Coordinates of C-alpha atoms in Angstrom, one line a residue:
M20 CA 174.9 27.8 98.6
E21 CA 172.8 24.7 99.4
Q22 CA 175.5 22.4 98.2
Q23 CA 178.0 24.1 100.5
I24 CA 175.6 23.6 103.4
I25 CA 175.3 19.9 102.5
E26 CA 179.0 19.5 102.3
K27 CA 179.4 21.3 105.7
A28 CA 176.9 18.9 107.3
Q29 CA 178.7 15.9 105.7
S30 CA 182.0 17.2 107.0
W31 CA 180.6 17.0 110.6
L32 CA 179.9 13.4 110.0
Q33 CA 183.6 12.8 109.4
M34 CA 184.5 14.5 112.8
N35 CA 184.8 12.7 116.1
I36 CA 181.3 13.4 117.3
D37 CA 178.8 11.1 119.1
A38 CA 176.5 8.7 117.4
D39 CA 173.3 10.5 118.3
S40 CA 174.5 13.7 116.7
K41 CA 175.6 11.8 113.6
A42 CA 172.1 10.3 113.4
A43 CA 170.5 13.7 113.8
I44 CA 172.6 15.1 111.0
E45 CA 171.9 12.2 108.7
A46 CA 168.2 12.7 109.4
L47 CA 168.5 16.4 108.4
L48 CA 170.3 15.5 105.2
A49 CA 167.6 12.9 104.3
A50 CA 164.7 15.1 105.0
E51 CA 162.6 16.3 102.1
D52 CA 162.3 19.8 103.6
Q53 CA 165.8 21.1 104.0
T54 CA 164.9 24.3 106.0
E55 CA 166.1 22.9 109.3
L56 CA 169.3 21.6 107.7
V57 CA 170.0 25.0 106.2
D58 CA 169.4 26.9 109.4
A59 CA 171.6 24.4 111.4
F60 CA 174.6 24.7 109.1
Y61 CA 174.4 27.8 106.9
K62 CA 176.9 29.5 109.3
D63 CA 178.9 29.0 112.4
L64 CA 177.2 30.2 115.6
E65 CA 179.0 33.5 116.1
F66 CA 181.1 34.0 119.2
G67 CA 180.4 37.6 119.9
T68 CA 182.0 40.0 122.3
G69 CA 180.1 38.4 125.3
G70 CA 180.0 34.8 124.2
L71 CA 177.5 32.5 122.4
R72 CA 173.7 32.5 122.4
G73 CA 171.5 30.5 120.1
I74 CA 168.9 27.7 119.7
M75 CA 169.9 24.3 121.0
G76 CA 170.3 21.5 118.5
V77 CA 172.8 19.7 116.2
G78 CA 174.8 21.8 113.8
S79 CA 177.4 24.6 113.5
N80 CA 174.7 27.3 114.0
R81 CA 173.3 25.7 117.2
M82 CA 174.1 25.5 120.9
N83 CA 175.5 22.0 121.5
Q84 CA 178.4 20.3 123.2
Y85 CA 180.7 20.9 120.2
T86 CA 180.0 24.6 119.7
I87 CA 180.3 25.0 123.5
G88 CA 183.6 23.0 123.4
K89 CA 185.0 25.2 120.6
A90 CA 184.2 28.3 122.6
T91 CA 185.8 26.9 125.7
Q92 CA 188.9 25.8 123.8
G93 CA 189.3 29.3 122.3
L94 CA 189.0 30.9 125.8
S95 CA 191.4 28.3 127.2
N96 CA 193.9 29.1 124.4
Y97 CA 193.7 32.8 125.2
L98 CA 194.1 32.3 128.9
L99 CA 197.2 30.1 128.4
K100 CA 198.7 32.8 126.1
T101 CA 197.8 35.6 128.5
Y102 CA 199.1 33.9 131.7
P103 CA 202.1 31.8 130.5
G104 CA 203.7 29.7 133.2
E105 CA 201.0 30.7 135.8
E106 CA 198.5 28.5 137.5
I107 CA 195.1 29.4 136.0
S108 CA 191.7 28.8 137.6
V109 CA 188.2 29.6 136.3
A110 CA 184.7 29.4 137.7
V111 CA 181.7 27.9 135.9
A112 CA 178.0 28.3 136.7
H113 CA 174.7 27.5 135.0
D114 CA 171.0 28.4 135.0
P115 CA 168.0 26.0 134.9
R116 CA 167.7 25.7 131.1
N117 CA 167.5 22.4 129.3
N118 CA 171.1 21.1 128.8
S119 CA 172.6 23.8 131.0
R120 CA 174.1 21.4 133.5
F121 CA 175.4 19.2 130.6
F122 CA 177.0 22.3 128.9
A123 CA 178.5 23.4 132.2
E124 CA 180.1 20.0 132.6
I125 CA 181.4 20.1 129.0
T126 CA 182.9 23.5 129.7
A127 CA 184.6 22.3 132.9
A128 CA 185.9 19.2 131.0
V129 CA 187.5 21.3 128.3
F130 CA 189.1 23.7 130.7
S131 CA 190.5 20.8 132.8
A132 CA 191.8 19.1 129.6
N133 CA 193.8 22.2 128.9
G134 CA 195.4 22.1 132.4
I135 CA 193.2 24.8 133.8
K136 CA 191.7 24.4 137.3
C137 CA 187.9 24.7 137.1
Y138 CA 185.6 25.6 140.1
L139 CA 182.2 24.2 139.1
F140 CA 179.1 25.1 141.0
S141 CA 177.5 21.9 142.2
E142 CA 174.0 23.1 141.3
L143 CA 172.4 25.9 139.4
R144 CA 173.2 29.4 140.8
P145 CA 172.6 33.0 139.8
T146 CA 174.8 34.7 137.3
P147 CA 175.8 37.5 139.8
E148 CA 177.1 34.7 142.1
L149 CA 179.4 33.6 139.3
S150 CA 180.8 37.1 139.2
F151 CA 181.3 37.1 142.9
A152 CA 183.0 33.6 142.9
I153 CA 185.5 34.7 140.2
R154 CA 186.9 37.4 142.5
S155 CA 186.4 35.5 145.8
L156 CA 188.3 32.4 144.5
G157 CA 191.0 34.4 142.7
C158 CA 190.0 33.1 139.2
K159 CA 191.4 34.5 135.9
S160 CA 188.1 34.0 134.1
G161 CA 184.6 32.5 134.4
V162 CA 181.7 31.2 132.3
V163 CA 178.0 31.0 133.0
I164 CA 175.8 28.8 130.8
T165 CA 172.6 30.9 130.4
A166 CA 170.4 32.5 127.8
S167 CA 169.0 34.9 130.4
H168 CA 165.3 35.6 129.7
N169 CA 165.3 34.2 126.1
P170 CA 162.6 31.5 125.1
K171 CA 163.1 27.9 126.2
E172 CA 164.7 26.8 122.9
Y173 CA 167.8 29.0 123.6
N174 CA 170.9 28.6 125.6
G175 CA 174.2 30.6 125.9
F176 CA 177.8 30.8 127.0
K177 CA 178.7 34.1 128.7
A178 CA 182.4 34.8 129.4
Y179 CA 183.9 36.8 132.3
W180 CA 187.3 38.1 133.1
N181 CA 189.3 38.2 136.4
D182 CA 187.5 41.2 137.7
G183 CA 184.2 39.4 137.7
C184 CA 182.9 41.6 134.8
Q185 CA 181.8 40.3 131.4
V186 CA 184.8 40.5 129.0
I187 CA 185.5 43.9 127.4
A188 CA 188.2 45.2 125.1
P189 CA 190.8 44.1 124.4
H190 CA 190.0 40.6 125.8
D191 CA 186.6 40.3 124.0
K192 CA 187.9 40.6 120.5
N193 CA 191.1 38.6 121.3
I194 CA 188.9 35.7 122.6
V195 CA 186.7 35.9 119.5
N196 CA 189.8 35.6 117.3
E197 CA 191.0 32.5 119.3
V198 CA 187.6 30.8 118.9
N199 CA 187.4 31.6 115.2
S200 CA 190.9 30.1 114.7
I201 CA 189.7 26.6 115.7
A202 CA 189.0 24.9 112.4
S203 CA 187.3 21.7 113.7
V204 CA 185.7 20.2 116.8
D205 CA 188.5 17.7 116.5
D206 CA 190.8 20.5 117.7
V207 CA 188.9 20.7 121.0
K208 CA 190.3 18.8 124.1
F209 CA 187.3 17.1 125.6
D210 CA 189.1 14.5 127.8
K211 CA 188.6 16.0 131.3
N212 CA 191.0 15.9 134.1
E213 CA 188.9 15.1 137.2
D214 CA 191.7 16.3 139.5
L215 CA 191.3 19.8 138.1
I216 CA 187.5 20.1 138.5
V217 CA 186.6 21.3 142.0
P218 CA 183.0 21.6 143.2
I219 CA 181.8 25.0 144.5
L220 CA 179.8 24.3 147.7
E221 CA 177.7 26.4 150.1
E222 CA 180.6 28.4 151.4
V223 CA 180.4 30.6 148.4
D224 CA 176.6 31.0 148.9
N225 CA 177.2 32.1 152.4
D226 CA 179.9 34.6 151.5
F227 CA 177.8 36.0 148.6
L228 CA 174.8 36.5 150.8
A229 CA 176.9 38.0 153.6
A230 CA 178.3 40.5 151.1
I231 CA 174.8 41.6 150.2
K232 CA 173.7 41.9 153.8
D233 CA 176.7 44.0 154.5
R234 CA 175.4 46.6 152.1
L235 CA 171.9 47.0 153.7
L236 CA 171.2 50.3 155.3
S237 CA 168.0 50.2 157.5
P238 CA 167.9 47.2 159.8
E239 CA 165.6 49.1 162.1
A240 CA 163.0 49.6 159.4
I241 CA 163.2 45.8 158.5
A242 CA 162.6 45.0 162.2
N243 CA 159.6 47.4 162.3
Q244 CA 158.1 46.0 159.1
K245 CA 159.1 42.3 159.5
D246 CA 155.5 41.2 158.9
M247 CA 155.3 43.0 155.6
K248 CA 153.9 40.6 153.0
I249 CA 156.3 39.8 150.1
V250 CA 155.5 37.7 147.1
F251 CA 158.4 36.2 145.2
T252 CA 158.8 34.2 142.1
G253 CA 162.0 32.9 140.5
I254 CA 160.1 31.9 137.3
H255 CA 161.5 28.3 137.5
G256 CA 165.1 29.6 137.8
T257 CA 168.1 30.4 139.9
G258 CA 166.4 33.1 141.9
N259 CA 164.6 30.4 143.8
T260 CA 167.9 29.1 145.2
L261 CA 168.9 32.1 147.4
T262 CA 166.3 34.9 147.3
P263 CA 163.7 33.5 149.8
R264 CA 166.5 32.5 152.1
L265 CA 168.1 36.0 151.9
L266 CA 164.8 37.8 152.7
E267 CA 164.3 35.5 155.7
E268 CA 167.8 36.0 157.0
M269 CA 167.3 39.8 156.7
G270 CA 164.4 39.4 159.1
F271 CA 161.3 39.4 156.8
E272 CA 158.9 36.8 158.3
N273 CA 156.1 36.9 155.7
V274 CA 157.7 35.9 152.5
H275 CA 155.4 33.9 150.1
V276 CA 156.9 32.0 147.1
V277 CA 154.8 31.1 144.0
E278 CA 155.1 27.4 144.5
E279 CA 154.2 26.5 140.9
Q280 CA 157.2 28.5 139.7
K281 CA 159.5 27.3 142.4
V282 CA 159.9 24.1 140.4
I283 CA 163.2 24.2 138.5
D284 CA 162.2 23.6 134.9
G285 CA 164.0 24.6 131.7
N286 CA 160.7 24.4 129.8
F287 CA 159.3 27.3 131.9
P288 CA 155.8 25.7 131.7
T289 CA 153.8 28.4 133.5
V290 CA 154.9 31.4 131.3
V291 CA 155.1 32.3 127.6
Y292 CA 158.6 33.9 128.1
P293 CA 160.6 33.8 131.3
N294 CA 161.1 37.5 131.3
P295 CA 160.1 39.7 134.2
E296 CA 159.9 42.7 131.8
E297 CA 156.8 41.0 130.4
A298 CA 153.6 41.4 132.5
E299 CA 152.5 37.9 131.5
A300 CA 155.5 36.3 133.2
L301 CA 154.5 37.8 136.6
S302 CA 150.8 37.1 136.2
M303 CA 150.8 34.1 138.7
A304 CA 152.7 36.2 141.2
L305 CA 150.3 39.1 140.8
A306 CA 147.3 36.9 141.4
K307 CA 149.0 35.6 144.6
A308 CA 149.8 39.2 145.7
K309 CA 146.2 40.3 145.2
E310 CA 145.0 37.2 147.1
L311 CA 147.3 37.9 150.1
D312 CA 147.0 41.7 149.9
A313 CA 150.8 41.8 149.8
E314 CA 153.0 44.9 149.9
V315 CA 155.2 44.0 146.9
L316 CA 155.8 41.2 144.4
M317 CA 159.2 40.5 142.9
G318 CA 160.1 38.2 140.0
T319 CA 163.6 37.3 138.8
D320 CA 164.5 36.0 135.4
P321 CA 166.1 32.4 135.0
D322 CA 169.7 33.5 135.8
A323 CA 168.6 36.1 138.4
D324 CA 170.3 39.2 137.1
R325 CA 167.1 41.1 136.4
V326 CA 164.1 41.7 138.6
G327 CA 160.6 43.0 137.9
I328 CA 158.4 44.3 140.7
A329 CA 154.8 45.4 141.3
V330 CA 153.2 47.5 144.0
K331 CA 149.9 49.3 144.5
N332 CA 149.7 52.7 142.9
H333 CA 148.1 55.8 144.4
H334 CA 144.6 54.5 143.4
G335 CA 145.2 51.2 145.3
E336 CA 145.6 49.3 142.0
W337 CA 148.4 46.9 141.4
Q338 CA 150.9 48.2 138.9
L339 CA 154.1 46.8 137.4
L340 CA 156.9 49.3 137.7
N341 CA 159.2 49.6 134.6
G342 CA 163.0 49.3 135.0
N343 CA 163.5 53.1 135.2
Q344 CA 160.9 53.5 138.0
T345 CA 162.4 50.7 140.1
G346 CA 165.9 52.0 139.5
A347 CA 164.8 55.5 140.5
M348 CA 163.1 54.3 143.7
L349 CA 166.2 52.2 144.7
L350 CA 168.8 54.9 144.0
A351 CA 166.7 57.6 145.7
Y352 CA 166.4 55.4 148.8
V353 CA 170.1 54.6 148.8
L354 CA 171.3 58.2 148.3
R355 CA 168.9 59.4 151.1
R356 CA 170.2 56.8 153.5
W357 CA 173.9 57.3 152.6
K358 CA 173.4 61.0 153.3
E359 CA 171.6 60.4 156.6
L360 CA 174.3 58.0 157.7
G361 CA 177.1 60.4 156.9
K362 CA 178.6 58.2 154.2
I363 CA 178.8 60.8 151.4
T364 CA 182.3 62.3 151.4
G365 CA 182.6 63.6 147.9
K366 CA 184.5 60.6 146.7
E367 CA 181.4 58.5 145.6
F368 CA 179.8 57.9 142.2
T369 CA 176.8 56.4 140.5
C370 CA 176.5 55.0 137.0
S371 CA 173.9 54.1 134.4
T372 CA 173.6 53.6 130.7
V373 CA 172.9 56.1 127.9
V374 CA 169.4 54.8 127.4
T375 CA 168.4 54.8 131.1
T376 CA 166.3 57.6 132.6
G377 CA 168.0 60.9 133.2
L378 CA 166.4 61.0 136.6
L379 CA 169.3 58.9 138.0
E380 CA 171.7 61.6 137.0
D381 CA 169.6 64.4 138.4
M382 CA 169.2 62.7 141.8
S383 CA 172.9 61.9 142.0
K384 CA 174.0 65.5 141.2
A385 CA 171.5 66.9 143.7
A386 CA 173.0 64.7 146.3
G387 CA 176.5 65.9 145.5
V388 CA 177.5 62.5 144.0
E389 CA 179.4 62.3 140.7
Y390 CA 177.5 60.5 137.9
F391 CA 178.8 58.6 134.9
N392 CA 176.9 57.7 131.7
V393 CA 178.2 54.6 129.9
L394 CA 177.1 52.6 126.8
T395 CA 174.3 50.1 126.9
G396 CA 175.3 46.8 128.7
F397 CA 176.1 46.3 132.3
K398 CA 179.7 45.3 131.5
F399 CA 180.4 49.0 130.9
I400 CA 179.2 49.8 134.4
G401 CA 181.5 47.1 135.6
E402 CA 184.3 48.6 133.6
K403 CA 183.7 52.0 135.2
I404 CA 183.8 50.4 138.7
K405 CA 187.2 48.8 137.9
E406 CA 188.6 52.0 136.4
L407 CA 187.8 54.0 139.6
E408 CA 188.7 51.3 142.1
G409 CA 190.7 52.8 144.9
Q410 CA 189.8 56.3 143.9
K411 CA 186.0 56.5 144.3
T412 CA 183.4 54.4 145.9
F413 CA 180.6 53.0 143.8
I414 CA 177.2 53.7 145.5
G415 CA 175.1 52.1 142.9
G416 CA 173.4 52.2 139.5
G417 CA 171.5 50.3 136.9
E418 CA 169.9 50.2 133.5
E419 CA 166.4 50.5 132.1
S420 CA 166.3 46.8 131.3
Y421 CA 165.6 45.8 135.0
G422 CA 169.3 45.4 136.1
Y423 CA 170.7 47.0 139.2
L424 CA 173.8 46.9 141.5
F425 CA 174.6 48.7 144.7
G426 CA 178.2 48.2 145.8
D427 CA 181.2 46.6 144.1
Y428 CA 181.1 43.1 145.6
V429 CA 180.1 41.8 142.1
R430 CA 180.6 43.4 138.7
D431 CA 177.4 42.5 137.1
K432 CA 173.7 43.3 137.6
D433 CA 172.4 41.4 140.6
A434 CA 168.7 40.6 141.0
I435 CA 169.3 38.7 144.3
Q436 CA 170.6 41.9 145.9
A437 CA 168.0 44.0 144.1
C438 CA 165.2 41.9 145.7
A439 CA 166.8 42.6 149.1
M440 CA 167.1 46.3 148.4
V441 CA 163.5 46.6 147.2
A442 CA 162.2 44.9 150.3
E443 CA 164.4 47.0 152.6
A444 CA 163.5 50.2 150.7
I445 CA 159.8 49.5 150.9
A446 CA 160.1 48.8 154.6
W447 CA 161.9 52.1 155.1
I448 CA 159.3 53.9 153.0
K449 CA 156.5 52.4 155.1
D450 CA 158.4 53.5 158.2
Q451 CA 158.1 57.1 156.9
G452 CA 154.4 56.7 156.7
L453 CA 154.5 56.6 152.9
T454 CA 153.6 54.3 150.0
V455 CA 156.0 53.6 147.1
F456 CA 154.0 55.8 144.9
D457 CA 154.0 58.6 147.5
F458 CA 157.8 58.3 147.5
L459 CA 158.1 58.3 143.7
M460 CA 155.9 61.3 143.5
E461 CA 158.1 63.2 146.0
I462 CA 161.0 62.4 143.7
Y463 CA 159.1 63.7 140.7
E464 CA 158.1 66.9 142.5
E465 CA 161.7 67.6 143.3
H466 CA 163.4 66.6 140.0
G467 CA 160.6 66.5 137.4
L468 CA 158.3 63.8 136.2
Y469 CA 160.1 61.5 133.8
L470 CA 158.5 58.9 131.5
E471 CA 160.2 56.4 129.3
N472 CA 159.1 54.1 126.5
L473 CA 160.7 51.7 124.1
I474 CA 159.7 50.2 120.8
S475 CA 161.6 47.5 118.9
L476 CA 161.2 47.1 115.1
T477 CA 162.0 43.8 113.6
K478 CA 163.5 43.8 110.1
K479 CA 164.2 40.2 109.1
G480 CA 166.8 38.9 106.7
K481 CA 169.4 40.5 104.5
A482 CA 166.9 43.1 103.3
G483 CA 165.9 43.9 106.9
A484 CA 169.6 44.4 107.9
E485 CA 170.1 46.7 104.9
E486 CA 166.9 48.7 105.9
I487 CA 168.2 49.2 109.4
Q488 CA 171.6 50.4 108.1
A489 CA 169.8 52.8 105.7
M490 CA 167.7 54.2 108.6
M491 CA 170.8 54.9 110.7
A492 CA 172.6 56.4 107.7
A493 CA 169.7 58.7 106.9
Y494 CA 169.5 59.9 110.5
R495 CA 173.3 60.7 110.4
Q496 CA 173.2 62.5 107.1
N497 CA 169.9 64.3 107.5
P498 CA 169.0 64.5 111.2
P499 CA 165.6 66.0 111.9
Q500 CA 165.5 69.8 112.5
E501 CA 162.7 69.3 115.0
I502 CA 160.7 66.4 116.6
N503 CA 157.1 66.7 117.5
G504 CA 157.4 70.5 117.0
S505 CA 160.3 70.9 119.4
K506 CA 163.6 72.1 118.0
L507 CA 166.6 69.7 118.0
V508 CA 169.2 71.2 120.3
K509 CA 171.8 68.4 120.7
L510 CA 172.8 65.3 118.7
I511 CA 175.1 62.6 120.1
D512 CA 176.6 60.0 117.8
Y513 CA 178.4 57.2 119.7
Q514 CA 179.8 55.7 116.5
E515 CA 181.5 59.0 115.6
S516 CA 182.2 59.8 119.2
T517 CA 180.8 63.3 118.8
V518 CA 178.4 65.6 120.6
K519 CA 176.9 68.3 118.4
D520 CA 175.5 71.3 120.3
L521 CA 173.2 72.7 117.6
V522 CA 172.4 75.9 119.6
A523 CA 176.1 76.9 120.1
G524 CA 177.2 75.4 116.9
T525 CA 180.0 73.4 118.5
T526 CA 181.1 69.8 118.2
T527 CA 183.0 68.0 121.0
S528 CA 184.3 64.5 121.4
I529 CA 183.2 61.8 123.9
D530 CA 185.5 59.3 125.5
L531 CA 183.4 56.1 125.2
P532 CA 183.9 53.0 123.0
K533 CA 182.3 53.4 119.5
S534 CA 178.8 52.0 119.3
N535 CA 176.1 52.4 116.6
V536 CA 173.8 54.6 118.7
L537 CA 172.3 58.0 118.0
Q538 CA 170.6 60.3 120.5
F539 CA 168.4 63.3 119.7
F540 CA 167.7 65.9 122.4
T541 CA 165.0 68.5 121.9
E542 CA 164.2 71.9 123.4
D543 CA 161.3 70.6 125.5
G544 CA 163.6 68.0 127.2
S545 CA 162.8 65.0 125.1
K546 CA 165.5 62.4 124.4
I547 CA 165.2 59.9 121.6
S548 CA 167.8 57.1 121.2
A549 CA 168.1 54.9 118.1
R550 CA 170.1 51.7 118.6
P551 CA 170.3 48.7 116.2
S552 CA 170.6 45.3 118.1
G553 CA 174.0 43.6 117.8
T554 CA 172.5 40.1 118.0
E555 CA 169.0 40.3 116.5
P556 CA 167.4 41.8 113.3
K557 CA 166.0 44.7 115.3
I558 CA 166.3 48.4 115.8
K559 CA 165.3 49.8 119.1
F560 CA 164.0 53.3 119.8
Y561 CA 164.1 54.6 123.4
F562 CA 162.0 57.6 124.3
S563 CA 162.4 59.8 127.4
V564 CA 160.3 62.8 128.2
K565 CA 160.0 65.0 131.3
T566 CA 158.1 67.9 132.7
P567 CA 157.7 69.6 136.1
L568 CA 155.2 68.0 138.5
A569 CA 153.3 70.7 140.3
S570 CA 151.9 68.4 143.0
K571 CA 150.9 64.9 143.7
A572 CA 147.3 65.8 142.8
A573 CA 148.5 66.7 139.3
F574 CA 150.3 63.4 138.8
D575 CA 147.6 61.6 136.7
E576 CA 147.0 64.6 134.3
T577 CA 150.8 65.3 134.0
Y578 CA 151.6 61.6 133.4
A579 CA 148.9 61.4 130.7
S580 CA 150.3 64.5 128.9
L581 CA 153.8 62.8 128.8
E582 CA 152.2 59.6 127.4
A583 CA 150.6 61.6 124.7
R584 CA 153.9 63.4 123.9
I585 CA 155.7 60.1 123.4
E586 CA 152.9 58.8 121.1
A587 CA 153.2 62.1 119.1
I588 CA 157.0 61.7 118.8
K589 CA 156.5 58.1 117.5
K590 CA 154.0 59.3 114.9
D591 CA 156.2 62.3 113.9
M592 CA 159.2 60.0 113.4
K593 CA 156.9 57.6 111.4
L594 CA 157.7 54.7 113.8
V595 CA 154.0 53.7 114.3

């Protein structure tokens, strides 16, 4: 195996690559410790169904101009086969990460070298704006260079199709096949055609922000609460480019940006991980919010497709909301306003993923709005929007991992819009004489108190992968009869596309793509989902429990009982 790795590294030295890369490979070959050489060359960085993601550096298993070039060449080949004889255009954007601009320019160069017109954003811009630009400019495809909220060592290449949605079947696997068929970086066309690279300027920014403002629902509330203190951080990323401007254009006059994190820096120097799902990433914003006695703080990840928020709870203490809580607040607000404005006609729908809180479904149905459940990944929400285009109107939806969208102007989660909707919703809630927690508790009183939790178990290496496979096989072959003393009443297997009603003794099929996910439903309303990661040596378990909430006064006690139930479920399933 090690000899094969050495030979693979040496074969790169024979390719037409730059002198610095050759020197780096020679240094790896000469090093006494061969660990880095092995990791850099033991496999090719896999182009998955969404694109590439990996650590930056030299080698076949690294993000560099050659692996980026190979991915772009494969996508170019597929586009040329799919649209023979047509003029093809694409859009390319990038986030603030180290090398992102360089990789974006390499991507544009390869597209242009293949005769494909490339609209290239002049500066870093949010991922959802790339989705918007694809449709606005009439492109056949698009790419954003980003590793989302991964650590600073990572970067990625995410591919989109002509509907502004991340690539799905059959295009995803077809593109993978094209990329895998490229034997050498010498087969990549790197000689750019300047005439085919067109800069994207501020007109697209203006149109994108106008599309968001067109979907706002309560201008009067914003006018009434224009002095509301808002703290925002883009965590050194693309959210800084548009979010403060948007909030000010909406009419909010008291927006405070965390200046230290306004600096565009791919090293993300003020955080451990640039992920708003992590409390640490929002610690500077939280300190500023406390200092100013703000109404809300909002933080977006580096490519601005996810947002985390914090507000004061019913005890006056600052609390970070999880993705389900923010999603519930936003959808409840939007459904309420759509109803008040007479916009619900019976031809609307909402959508979320199978591991997101069931509260979104309950609220939608109570409002007389059709609800759809799709697989994990926002591209499946985008696919549902496209499927129903012209038949039903998408009100909104989201996923538990801090991603939301209201309207169909883009086909991906949009944290720029989510920040606007959070600010507007809180202004409207304040206009009703309520706090965010008052509003949430009213939702819980009507639909039941939901609580969700997630644990992720890392199982490294070949043995770890086999252990995860064995766990899933055991759950399928011998599902638990009860969990935490509550009888199992339903089992959904998304790999087998079946729903087993264990009470009625029936099995029905589900019409969703196959995915290695299992869900257990118990008599007391608990839902447990098991889902191995497709890109990391992890298996994730999602827990959702619910119970009636008798009154706001009973919230703390009821919430604590649900927390205890989730911990008991984890212990019963031997996950802690």
